Amino acid sequence: MVFSGRPSTACLACRRRRLNCDRIPAGCSQCKRKNIVCTGYRDPSALRVKDETEKTWCKFEKKASGCGCASMAKTSFSSAAAPKNMAKLPAAEIDFDAQTSITPPCGRVDEPLKSFDLNITVPLRNSSHHLSIAYFFSSYIYATSFQEYVPAFFLDSPRTGDACSAAIEATAIAAYSRHVRSCTGVEESRKSPESAVLDRTLACVLVLGLFEAIVFEGGARPDNWTAHTQGAMQLLRLRGPQQFKSRLSRTISSHASNNIKTCCIQRSVPVPEDFLAFDRQLRSLHDILDPSTIMAPLMHTVASIKAKALANPDCNLIHDALRLDRQIILLSKTVPDWMVYEIRPECESPSWAYKRACHHYPNARAAKAWNGIRLFQFFLVIFIMDFLSPEDGNARRRLSKLQIPDSSKTLFQYVEELKEYVTKTMDIISTDLLATIPVFLENDEHGRRFIPVARSLVWPLAIVECSDLSPKPAREFARQHLDMLAGDLNIPGAVHPARFDDSVEDWLHLFHLG
């Protein structure tokens, strides 16, 4: 074990900005001055483990192959720092082909690794490449839309070395050298009419979007992810009716469609009309019990409401939000069997659970789908409350034009009823969402620990923590588990101070999609 210096006792915000933190028990002065919530101070005596994986990997790759890993890392990081120039780099400088991965002298393929719940067999050799691929299939894409089709492209077909294979490998080892090669391959495929319409080209773009979600550090706009999503939309338009012919094509198209609709919601723009027509045709051929089919109408309406509110902040959009909320409640009562969950009795729930509430789901994917529905409800109640609590005179005048369904009530009475409804709904949503946390935890000799798919909890937990509408105990519970999740999965973005800014929707959705 190597001594890497004395850990700082400052709060997270001060550590990131290298500021002098006064460590006041109620919250440091720097955070108070910047109007952000102080995350508290870590225990300097606690055991901390520094991830030396990359350093060790480079050391042994260099020793085994005799090539300079340092120069390779330098090229990779310089490419990351200047993404506009990446495509201009010579292939010889960035190529790190998996075919040259180091194999033990015996050359024997060990017993395959059987991935849980995926029915995937991954042949393992004692090399960083194979181990990273195994981890990617067994952990990162588990309970995500990628689980349904990525293994088929990588494991069930011969290795062709095309852009799709390179994209999957790039995500598995998070290496920018391979990422550049993948982007170049996508550009070449997109320019060719024959290859632009292939399933592998669209899958390549989606996996590159996953790569951007994994390496994204938070606190900025996810422009690279958005660019890949916009590229997927153009490919869907190019592919035409042929993408409905096979189940695999429909699955990939549906995944791309959901990412596009999420992107529209995040940017507060309506879903394009031609794309709505395409999406209706796709859903008519898709499994009606598939999550994307269930969620699509909700996503269309949310995107429409957000776009209308941005263009013309009409308080009567509250009625659209209330109608959608009723649709979500109805949907929650008529979900397919694979989404049905049980509410555990209080006596069987963990003692640490919020309000001793704990849900039992068939699998992590069902829990993630339910949390997606709850995210829509989060948006709706926050949207309604923003109209009901105007901060300026113009907004108050607009609220006076709110139409009242019951003529026997005054505007004041109706607004108070809505506020009470929002408060009650937010409490229910927060409780239900926090009750899913046990699904994403595993127990070992060291206690509770989040599993990799718990990345999807970052967005909803951050909303619970940051919203003033959430009950205070729920906010504190969410903050504690975000801190725990950030440590278990090495995701500093989960506790990034920027999530307290107004731009929280600009990037936290990546954790849910990735």
Coordinates of C-alpha atoms in Angstrom, one line a residue:
M1 CA 0.0 0.0 0.0
V2 CA 1.3 3.4 -1.0
F3 CA 0.9 6.6 1.0
S4 CA -0.8 9.1 -1.4
G5 CA -0.9 12.1 0.9
R6 CA -3.1 13.3 3.7
P7 CA -6.8 13.5 2.7
S8 CA -8.5 16.9 2.8
T9 CA -11.1 17.5 5.5
A10 CA -12.8 20.2 3.5
C11 CA -16.3 19.8 2.1
L12 CA -16.8 18.5 -1.4
A13 CA -17.4 21.9 -3.0
C14 CA -14.3 23.5 -1.4
R15 CA -12.1 20.4 -2.3
R16 CA -13.1 20.7 -6.0
R17 CA -12.4 24.4 -6.1
R18 CA -9.3 24.1 -3.8
L19 CA -10.8 26.7 -1.5
N20 CA -10.0 27.3 2.2
C21 CA -12.9 25.6 4.0
D22 CA -13.7 26.8 7.6
R23 CA -15.6 23.5 8.4
I24 CA -18.3 25.2 10.4
P25 CA -20.6 22.4 11.8
A26 CA -23.8 23.8 10.3
G27 CA -22.1 24.2 6.8
C28 CA -19.1 26.1 5.6
S29 CA -19.1 29.8 4.8
Q30 CA -17.9 29.3 1.2
C31 CA -21.0 27.2 0.4
K32 CA -23.3 29.6 2.2
R33 CA -21.9 32.5 0.2
K34 CA -22.4 30.6 -3.1
N35 CA -26.0 29.6 -2.0
I36 CA -25.3 25.9 -2.4
V37 CA -25.9 23.2 0.2
C38 CA -22.8 22.2 2.0
T39 CA -22.4 18.4 1.7
G40 CA -20.6 18.1 5.1
Y41 CA -17.1 16.9 5.9
R42 CA -15.6 13.4 5.6
D43 CA -13.9 11.6 8.4
P44 CA -10.1 11.9 7.8
S45 CA -9.5 8.7 9.8
A46 CA -11.8 6.6 7.6
L47 CA -10.2 4.0 5.3
R48 CA -9.9 5.3 1.7
V49 CA -8.8 3.2 -1.3
K50 CA -7.4 4.9 -4.4
D51 CA -8.2 3.3 -7.7
E52 CA -4.8 2.4 -9.3
T53 CA -6.3 0.2 -11.9
E54 CA -5.2 2.3 -14.9
K55 CA -1.7 2.8 -13.6
T56 CA -1.2 -0.9 -12.9
W57 CA -2.7 -1.9 -16.2
C58 CA -0.3 0.4 -18.1
K59 CA 2.6 -0.9 -16.1
F60 CA 2.0 -4.6 -16.9
E61 CA 0.9 -4.0 -20.6
K62 CA 4.2 -2.1 -21.1
K63 CA 6.2 -4.8 -19.4
A64 CA 4.5 -7.6 -21.4
S65 CA 4.4 -5.9 -24.8
G66 CA 7.5 -3.7 -24.6
C67 CA 5.5 -0.8 -26.1
G68 CA 5.4 2.6 -24.4
C69 CA 2.1 2.9 -22.5
A70 CA 3.0 6.3 -21.4
S71 CA 3.0 7.7 -24.9
M72 CA -0.2 5.9 -25.6
A73 CA -1.9 7.5 -22.6
K74 CA -0.5 10.8 -23.5
T75 CA -2.1 10.6 -27.0
S76 CA -5.4 9.4 -25.5
F77 CA -5.7 12.2 -22.9
S78 CA -4.6 14.9 -25.4
S79 CA -7.4 13.7 -27.7
A80 CA -9.9 13.9 -24.8
A81 CA -8.8 17.5 -24.2
A82 CA -9.3 18.5 -27.8
P83 CA -12.2 16.5 -29.2
K84 CA -12.4 18.7 -32.3
N85 CA -9.0 17.5 -33.5
M86 CA -9.4 13.8 -32.7
A87 CA -10.5 12.7 -36.2
K88 CA -7.4 14.2 -37.7
L89 CA -5.0 12.1 -35.7
P90 CA -3.2 9.4 -37.7
A91 CA -4.5 5.9 -37.1
A92 CA -1.0 4.7 -36.1
E93 CA -0.9 7.1 -33.1
I94 CA -4.2 6.0 -31.6
D95 CA -4.7 2.3 -32.7
F96 CA -4.9 -0.1 -29.8
D97 CA -6.3 -3.2 -31.4
A98 CA -7.8 -5.8 -29.2
Q99 CA -6.4 -8.5 -31.4
T100 CA -3.0 -7.7 -29.9
S101 CA -4.1 -8.1 -26.3
I102 CA -1.6 -10.0 -24.2
T103 CA -2.4 -13.7 -23.8
P104 CA -0.7 -16.0 -21.3
P105 CA 2.2 -18.1 -22.7
C106 CA 0.1 -21.2 -22.6
G107 CA -2.5 -19.6 -24.9
R108 CA -5.3 -21.6 -23.2
V109 CA -8.8 -20.2 -23.0
D110 CA -10.1 -20.5 -19.4
E111 CA -13.5 -21.5 -18.4
P112 CA -16.1 -19.1 -19.7
L113 CA -17.6 -16.5 -17.4
K114 CA -21.4 -17.0 -17.2
S115 CA -23.1 -13.6 -16.7
F116 CA -26.0 -13.5 -14.3
D117 CA -29.5 -13.0 -15.8
L118 CA -28.0 -12.4 -19.3
N119 CA -27.4 -15.9 -20.6
I120 CA -24.1 -14.7 -22.0
T121 CA -21.0 -16.8 -22.1
V122 CA -17.8 -14.7 -22.2
P123 CA -14.5 -16.6 -23.0
L124 CA -11.9 -15.2 -20.6
R125 CA -8.2 -14.9 -21.1
N126 CA -5.8 -13.4 -18.6
S127 CA -5.8 -9.9 -20.3
S128 CA -7.2 -6.5 -19.4
H129 CA -9.2 -6.6 -22.6
H130 CA -11.1 -9.7 -21.9
L131 CA -11.7 -8.8 -18.2
S132 CA -13.1 -5.4 -19.2
I133 CA -15.4 -6.9 -21.8
A134 CA -16.7 -9.4 -19.2
Y135 CA -17.3 -6.6 -16.7
F136 CA -19.2 -4.6 -19.3
F137 CA -21.6 -7.4 -20.2
S138 CA -22.2 -8.6 -16.6
S139 CA -22.5 -5.2 -15.0
Y140 CA -22.8 -2.1 -17.1
I141 CA -25.5 -3.2 -19.6
Y142 CA -27.4 -5.4 -17.1
A143 CA -31.0 -4.2 -16.7
T144 CA -30.6 -1.6 -19.5
S145 CA -31.9 -1.5 -23.1
F146 CA -28.5 -2.5 -24.4
Q147 CA -28.9 -6.0 -22.7
E148 CA -31.3 -7.1 -25.4
Y149 CA -29.1 -6.7 -28.5
V150 CA -25.5 -5.7 -27.8
P151 CA -24.4 -9.3 -26.9
A152 CA -25.7 -10.5 -30.2
F153 CA -23.5 -8.1 -32.1
F154 CA -20.4 -8.8 -30.1
L155 CA -20.5 -12.5 -29.0
D156 CA -22.8 -14.3 -31.4
S157 CA -21.2 -13.2 -34.7
P158 CA -17.6 -13.3 -36.0
R159 CA -15.4 -10.4 -35.0
T160 CA -15.3 -8.2 -38.1
G161 CA -13.4 -5.2 -36.6
D162 CA -16.1 -2.8 -37.9
A163 CA -17.3 0.4 -36.2
C164 CA -19.8 -1.4 -34.0
S165 CA -17.3 -3.9 -32.5
A166 CA -14.9 -1.1 -31.9
A167 CA -17.7 1.0 -30.2
I168 CA -18.5 -1.8 -27.8
E169 CA -14.9 -2.4 -26.9
A170 CA -14.3 1.4 -26.4
T171 CA -17.1 1.5 -23.9
A172 CA -15.8 -1.6 -22.1
I173 CA -12.3 -0.3 -21.5
A174 CA -13.2 3.5 -21.6
A175 CA -10.2 4.2 -23.8
Y176 CA -10.3 7.3 -25.9
S177 CA -7.9 5.9 -28.5
R178 CA -10.5 3.3 -29.5
H179 CA -13.3 5.9 -29.1
V180 CA -11.6 8.0 -31.8
R181 CA -11.4 5.0 -34.1
S182 CA -15.1 4.3 -33.4
C183 CA -16.2 7.9 -34.2
T184 CA -14.2 7.7 -37.5
G185 CA -15.9 4.4 -38.4
V186 CA -19.3 5.9 -37.7
E187 CA -18.5 8.9 -40.0
E188 CA -17.5 6.5 -42.8
S189 CA -20.6 4.4 -42.3
R190 CA -22.9 7.4 -42.3
K191 CA -21.5 8.7 -45.5
S192 CA -22.1 5.4 -47.3
P193 CA -25.8 4.9 -48.3
E194 CA -25.4 1.1 -47.9
S195 CA -23.9 1.1 -44.4
A196 CA -25.8 4.0 -43.0
V197 CA -29.0 1.9 -42.9
L198 CA -27.5 -1.1 -41.2
D199 CA -28.5 -2.1 -37.7
R200 CA -24.8 -2.2 -36.7
T201 CA -24.4 1.4 -37.6
L202 CA -27.3 2.6 -35.4
A203 CA -26.1 0.3 -32.6
C204 CA -22.7 1.8 -32.9
V205 CA -24.1 5.3 -32.4
L206 CA -26.1 4.2 -29.4
V207 CA -23.1 2.5 -27.7
L208 CA -21.0 5.6 -28.3
G209 CA -23.7 7.5 -26.5
L210 CA -23.4 5.0 -23.6
F211 CA -19.6 5.7 -23.7
E212 CA -20.3 9.5 -23.3
A213 CA -22.6 8.8 -20.4
I214 CA -20.0 6.6 -18.6
V215 CA -17.1 9.0 -19.0
F216 CA -19.2 12.2 -18.3
E217 CA -18.1 13.9 -15.1
G218 CA -21.0 16.2 -14.5
G219 CA -21.3 20.0 -14.1
A220 CA -21.6 20.8 -17.8
R221 CA -23.9 20.3 -20.8
P222 CA -23.6 16.8 -22.3
D223 CA -23.0 18.0 -25.8
N224 CA -21.3 14.8 -27.0
W225 CA -24.2 12.6 -25.8
T226 CA -26.7 15.0 -27.4
A227 CA -24.7 15.0 -30.7
H228 CA -24.8 11.1 -30.8
T229 CA -28.6 11.2 -30.1
Q230 CA -29.2 13.7 -32.9
G231 CA -27.1 11.5 -35.2
A232 CA -29.3 8.5 -34.2
M233 CA -32.4 10.5 -35.3
Q234 CA -30.9 11.2 -38.7
L235 CA -30.1 7.5 -39.1
L236 CA -33.7 6.5 -38.2
R237 CA -34.9 8.8 -41.0
L238 CA -32.5 7.4 -43.5
R239 CA -33.3 3.8 -42.6
G240 CA -37.0 4.1 -43.6
P241 CA -39.5 1.2 -43.5
Q242 CA -36.8 -1.5 -43.6
Q243 CA -36.1 -1.0 -39.9
F244 CA -39.5 -2.5 -39.0
K245 CA -38.8 -5.8 -40.8
S246 CA -37.0 -7.7 -38.0
R247 CA -37.5 -7.8 -34.2
L248 CA -33.8 -6.8 -33.7
S249 CA -34.2 -3.8 -35.9
R250 CA -37.4 -2.7 -34.1
T251 CA -35.6 -3.1 -30.7
I252 CA -32.7 -0.9 -31.7
S253 CA -35.0 1.7 -33.3
S254 CA -37.1 1.7 -30.2
H255 CA -34.1 2.3 -28.0
A256 CA -32.9 5.2 -30.2
S257 CA -36.4 6.6 -30.2
N258 CA -36.5 6.7 -26.4
N259 CA -33.2 8.5 -26.2
I260 CA -34.3 11.0 -28.8
K261 CA -37.5 11.8 -26.8
T262 CA -35.5 12.1 -23.6
C263 CA -33.2 14.5 -25.4
C264 CA -36.3 16.6 -26.4
I265 CA -37.6 16.7 -22.9
Q266 CA -34.1 17.7 -21.6
R267 CA -33.9 20.6 -24.1
S268 CA -37.6 21.6 -23.7
V269 CA -38.3 21.2 -27.4
P270 CA -41.3 19.3 -28.9
V271 CA -40.7 15.9 -30.6
P272 CA -40.6 16.6 -34.4
E273 CA -43.9 15.8 -36.1
D274 CA -42.3 13.4 -38.7
F275 CA -40.6 11.6 -35.8
L276 CA -44.0 11.3 -34.0
A277 CA -45.5 9.6 -37.0
F278 CA -42.4 7.2 -37.2
D279 CA -42.8 6.4 -33.5
R280 CA -46.5 5.6 -33.8
Q281 CA -45.7 3.1 -36.6
L282 CA -42.8 1.6 -34.6
R283 CA -45.0 1.1 -31.5
S284 CA -47.8 -0.5 -33.6
L285 CA -45.3 -3.3 -34.5
H286 CA -43.5 -3.5 -31.1
D287 CA -44.4 -5.6 -28.1
I288 CA -47.2 -3.7 -26.2
L289 CA -45.7 -4.8 -22.9
D290 CA -42.2 -3.4 -23.7
P291 CA -41.1 -0.5 -21.5
S292 CA -40.5 1.8 -24.5
T293 CA -44.0 1.2 -25.8
I294 CA -45.5 1.9 -22.4
M295 CA -43.5 5.1 -21.8
A296 CA -43.7 6.6 -25.3
P297 CA -47.0 8.4 -25.0
L298 CA -46.0 9.9 -21.6
M299 CA -42.7 11.1 -23.0
H300 CA -44.4 12.8 -26.0
T301 CA -46.8 14.7 -23.7
V302 CA -44.0 15.7 -21.2
A303 CA -41.9 17.1 -24.1
S304 CA -44.9 18.9 -25.5
I305 CA -45.8 20.5 -22.1
K306 CA -42.2 21.6 -21.5
A307 CA -41.9 23.1 -25.0
K308 CA -45.2 25.0 -24.7
A309 CA -44.2 26.4 -21.3
L310 CA -40.9 27.6 -22.6
A311 CA -42.5 29.3 -25.6
N312 CA -45.6 30.7 -23.8
P313 CA -45.8 30.3 -20.0
D314 CA -49.5 29.8 -19.8
C315 CA -50.7 28.8 -16.3
N316 CA -53.5 26.7 -17.8
L317 CA -50.8 24.2 -18.8
I318 CA -51.4 23.1 -15.2
H319 CA -54.5 21.3 -16.5
D320 CA -52.5 19.4 -19.1
A321 CA -50.0 18.3 -16.3
L322 CA -52.9 17.2 -14.1
R323 CA -54.4 15.1 -17.0
L324 CA -51.1 13.5 -17.6
D325 CA -50.7 12.8 -13.9
R326 CA -54.1 11.0 -13.9
Q327 CA -52.9 8.9 -16.9
I328 CA -49.8 7.9 -15.0
I329 CA -51.8 6.9 -12.0
L330 CA -54.1 4.8 -14.3
L331 CA -51.0 3.2 -16.0
S332 CA -49.6 2.3 -12.6
K333 CA -52.7 0.2 -11.9
T334 CA -52.6 -1.6 -15.2
V335 CA -49.0 -2.5 -15.7
P336 CA -48.0 -5.9 -17.3
D337 CA -47.1 -8.8 -15.1
W338 CA -43.3 -8.4 -15.4
M339 CA -43.6 -4.9 -13.7
V340 CA -45.8 -6.0 -10.8
Y341 CA -44.0 -5.5 -7.4
E342 CA -44.9 -6.3 -3.8
I343 CA -44.8 -3.9 -0.8
R344 CA -43.0 -5.7 2.0
P345 CA -44.6 -5.7 5.4
E346 CA -43.0 -3.3 7.8
C347 CA -41.7 -6.2 10.0
E348 CA -39.8 -7.6 7.0
S349 CA -38.3 -4.3 5.8
P350 CA -34.8 -3.3 6.7
S351 CA -34.6 -1.2 9.8
W352 CA -32.6 1.5 7.9
A353 CA -35.2 1.8 5.1
Y354 CA -37.0 5.2 4.8
K355 CA -40.3 5.0 6.7
R356 CA -39.6 1.2 6.9
A357 CA -41.0 1.1 3.3
C358 CA -39.4 -1.5 1.0
H359 CA -40.6 -2.8 -2.4
H360 CA -39.8 -6.2 -3.9
Y361 CA -39.4 -6.1 -7.7
P362 CA -39.0 -9.1 -10.1
N363 CA -35.7 -7.7 -11.2
A364 CA -33.6 -4.5 -11.3
R365 CA -35.0 -3.6 -14.8
A366 CA -38.6 -3.5 -13.4
A367 CA -37.5 -1.2 -10.6
K368 CA -35.8 1.0 -13.1
A369 CA -38.9 1.2 -15.2
W370 CA -41.0 2.2 -12.2
N371 CA -38.5 4.9 -11.3
G372 CA -38.8 6.2 -14.8
I373 CA -42.6 6.6 -14.3
R374 CA -41.9 8.3 -11.0
L375 CA -39.5 10.7 -12.7
F376 CA -42.4 11.9 -14.9
Q377 CA -44.5 12.5 -11.8
F378 CA -41.7 14.4 -10.3
F379 CA -41.6 16.7 -13.3
L380 CA -45.3 17.2 -13.2
V381 CA -45.7 18.2 -9.6
I382 CA -42.6 20.5 -9.8
F383 CA -44.0 22.0 -13.0
I384 CA -47.4 22.7 -11.3
M385 CA -45.8 24.2 -8.2
D386 CA -43.7 26.5 -10.2
F387 CA -46.9 28.1 -11.6
L388 CA -48.6 28.2 -8.2
S389 CA -45.7 30.0 -6.5
P390 CA -44.8 32.9 -8.8
E391 CA -41.9 35.0 -7.9
D392 CA -42.5 38.1 -10.0
G393 CA -45.5 40.4 -10.7
N394 CA -45.9 39.2 -14.3
A395 CA -46.2 35.6 -13.2
R396 CA -48.7 36.5 -10.5
R397 CA -50.8 38.3 -13.1
R398 CA -50.7 35.2 -15.4
L399 CA -51.9 33.0 -12.5
S400 CA -55.0 35.2 -12.2
K401 CA -56.0 33.8 -15.6
L402 CA -56.1 30.2 -14.4
Q403 CA -59.3 28.5 -15.3
I404 CA -61.1 26.9 -12.3
P405 CA -63.0 23.6 -13.1
D406 CA -65.4 24.1 -10.2
S407 CA -67.2 27.4 -10.4
S408 CA -68.2 27.2 -6.7
K409 CA -64.5 27.7 -5.7
T410 CA -62.5 30.9 -5.7
L411 CA -59.0 31.1 -7.3
F412 CA -57.4 31.1 -3.8
Q413 CA -59.3 27.9 -2.8
Y414 CA -58.4 26.1 -6.0
V415 CA -54.7 27.1 -5.7
E416 CA -54.5 26.0 -2.1
E417 CA -56.1 22.6 -3.1
L418 CA -53.5 22.2 -5.8
K419 CA -50.6 23.0 -3.4
E420 CA -51.9 20.4 -1.0
Y421 CA -52.2 17.9 -3.8
V422 CA -48.6 18.6 -4.9
T423 CA -47.3 18.2 -1.3
K424 CA -49.1 14.9 -0.8
T425 CA -48.0 13.6 -4.2
M426 CA -44.4 14.5 -3.7
D427 CA -44.4 12.7 -0.4
I428 CA -45.8 9.5 -2.0
I429 CA -43.4 9.7 -4.9
S430 CA -40.4 10.2 -2.7
T431 CA -41.3 7.4 -0.4
D432 CA -41.9 5.0 -3.3
L433 CA -38.7 5.9 -5.0
L434 CA -36.6 5.6 -1.8
A435 CA -38.3 2.2 -1.2
T436 CA -36.5 0.9 -4.4
I437 CA -33.0 1.4 -3.0
P438 CA -32.8 -2.1 -1.4
V439 CA -33.2 -3.6 -4.9
F440 CA -29.9 -2.0 -5.9
L441 CA -27.9 -3.1 -2.8
E442 CA -26.0 -6.2 -2.0
N443 CA -24.6 -7.4 1.3
D444 CA -21.1 -8.7 1.9
E445 CA -18.8 -9.0 4.9
H446 CA -18.3 -5.2 4.9
G447 CA -22.0 -4.3 4.9
R448 CA -24.3 -2.8 2.3
R449 CA -23.0 -1.9 -1.1
F450 CA -24.6 -0.6 -4.3
I451 CA -24.4 -2.8 -7.5
P452 CA -23.4 -1.2 -10.8
V453 CA -26.9 -0.8 -12.2
A454 CA -27.6 1.6 -9.3
R455 CA -26.2 4.3 -11.6
S456 CA -29.8 4.8 -12.6
L457 CA -30.7 6.0 -9.1
V458 CA -28.5 9.1 -9.4
W459 CA -31.0 11.2 -11.3
P460 CA -34.1 10.5 -9.1
L461 CA -32.2 10.7 -5.8
A462 CA -30.7 14.0 -6.8
I463 CA -34.1 15.4 -7.6
V464 CA -35.5 14.2 -4.2
E465 CA -32.5 15.8 -2.5
C466 CA -32.5 19.1 -4.4
S467 CA -36.3 19.8 -4.5
D468 CA -37.7 22.0 -1.8
L469 CA -41.0 20.1 -2.3
S470 CA -39.5 16.9 -0.9
P471 CA -40.0 16.2 2.8
K472 CA -36.9 17.1 4.8
P473 CA -36.3 13.5 6.0
A474 CA -36.5 12.2 2.4
R475 CA -34.0 14.8 1.3
E476 CA -31.5 13.8 4.0
F477 CA -32.0 10.1 3.3
A478 CA -31.4 10.7 -0.5
R479 CA -28.3 12.7 0.3
Q480 CA -26.8 10.0 2.5
H481 CA -27.4 7.3 -0.2
L482 CA -26.1 9.5 -3.0
D483 CA -22.9 9.8 -1.0
M484 CA -22.8 6.1 -0.5
L485 CA -23.5 5.4 -4.1
A486 CA -20.8 7.8 -5.3
G487 CA -18.2 6.0 -3.1
D488 CA -19.3 2.4 -4.0
L489 CA -19.4 3.0 -7.8
N490 CA -16.7 5.7 -8.1
I491 CA -19.1 8.3 -9.5
P492 CA -18.1 11.7 -8.2
G493 CA -20.7 13.2 -10.4
A494 CA -23.4 11.8 -8.1
V495 CA -22.3 14.3 -5.4
H496 CA -21.1 17.1 -7.8
P497 CA -22.1 20.6 -6.4
A498 CA -23.4 21.5 -9.9
R499 CA -26.4 19.3 -9.3
F500 CA -27.8 22.0 -7.1
D501 CA -27.8 24.5 -10.0
D502 CA -30.9 25.2 -12.2
S503 CA -29.2 23.1 -14.9
V504 CA -29.6 19.8 -13.1
E505 CA -31.6 18.4 -16.0
D506 CA -28.7 19.1 -18.4
W507 CA -26.7 16.1 -17.4
L508 CA -28.2 13.9 -14.6
H509 CA -30.4 12.0 -17.1
L510 CA -27.2 10.4 -18.4
F511 CA -27.0 8.2 -15.3
H512 CA -30.5 7.0 -15.9
L513 CA -30.0 6.3 -19.6
G514 CA -26.4 5.0 -19.3

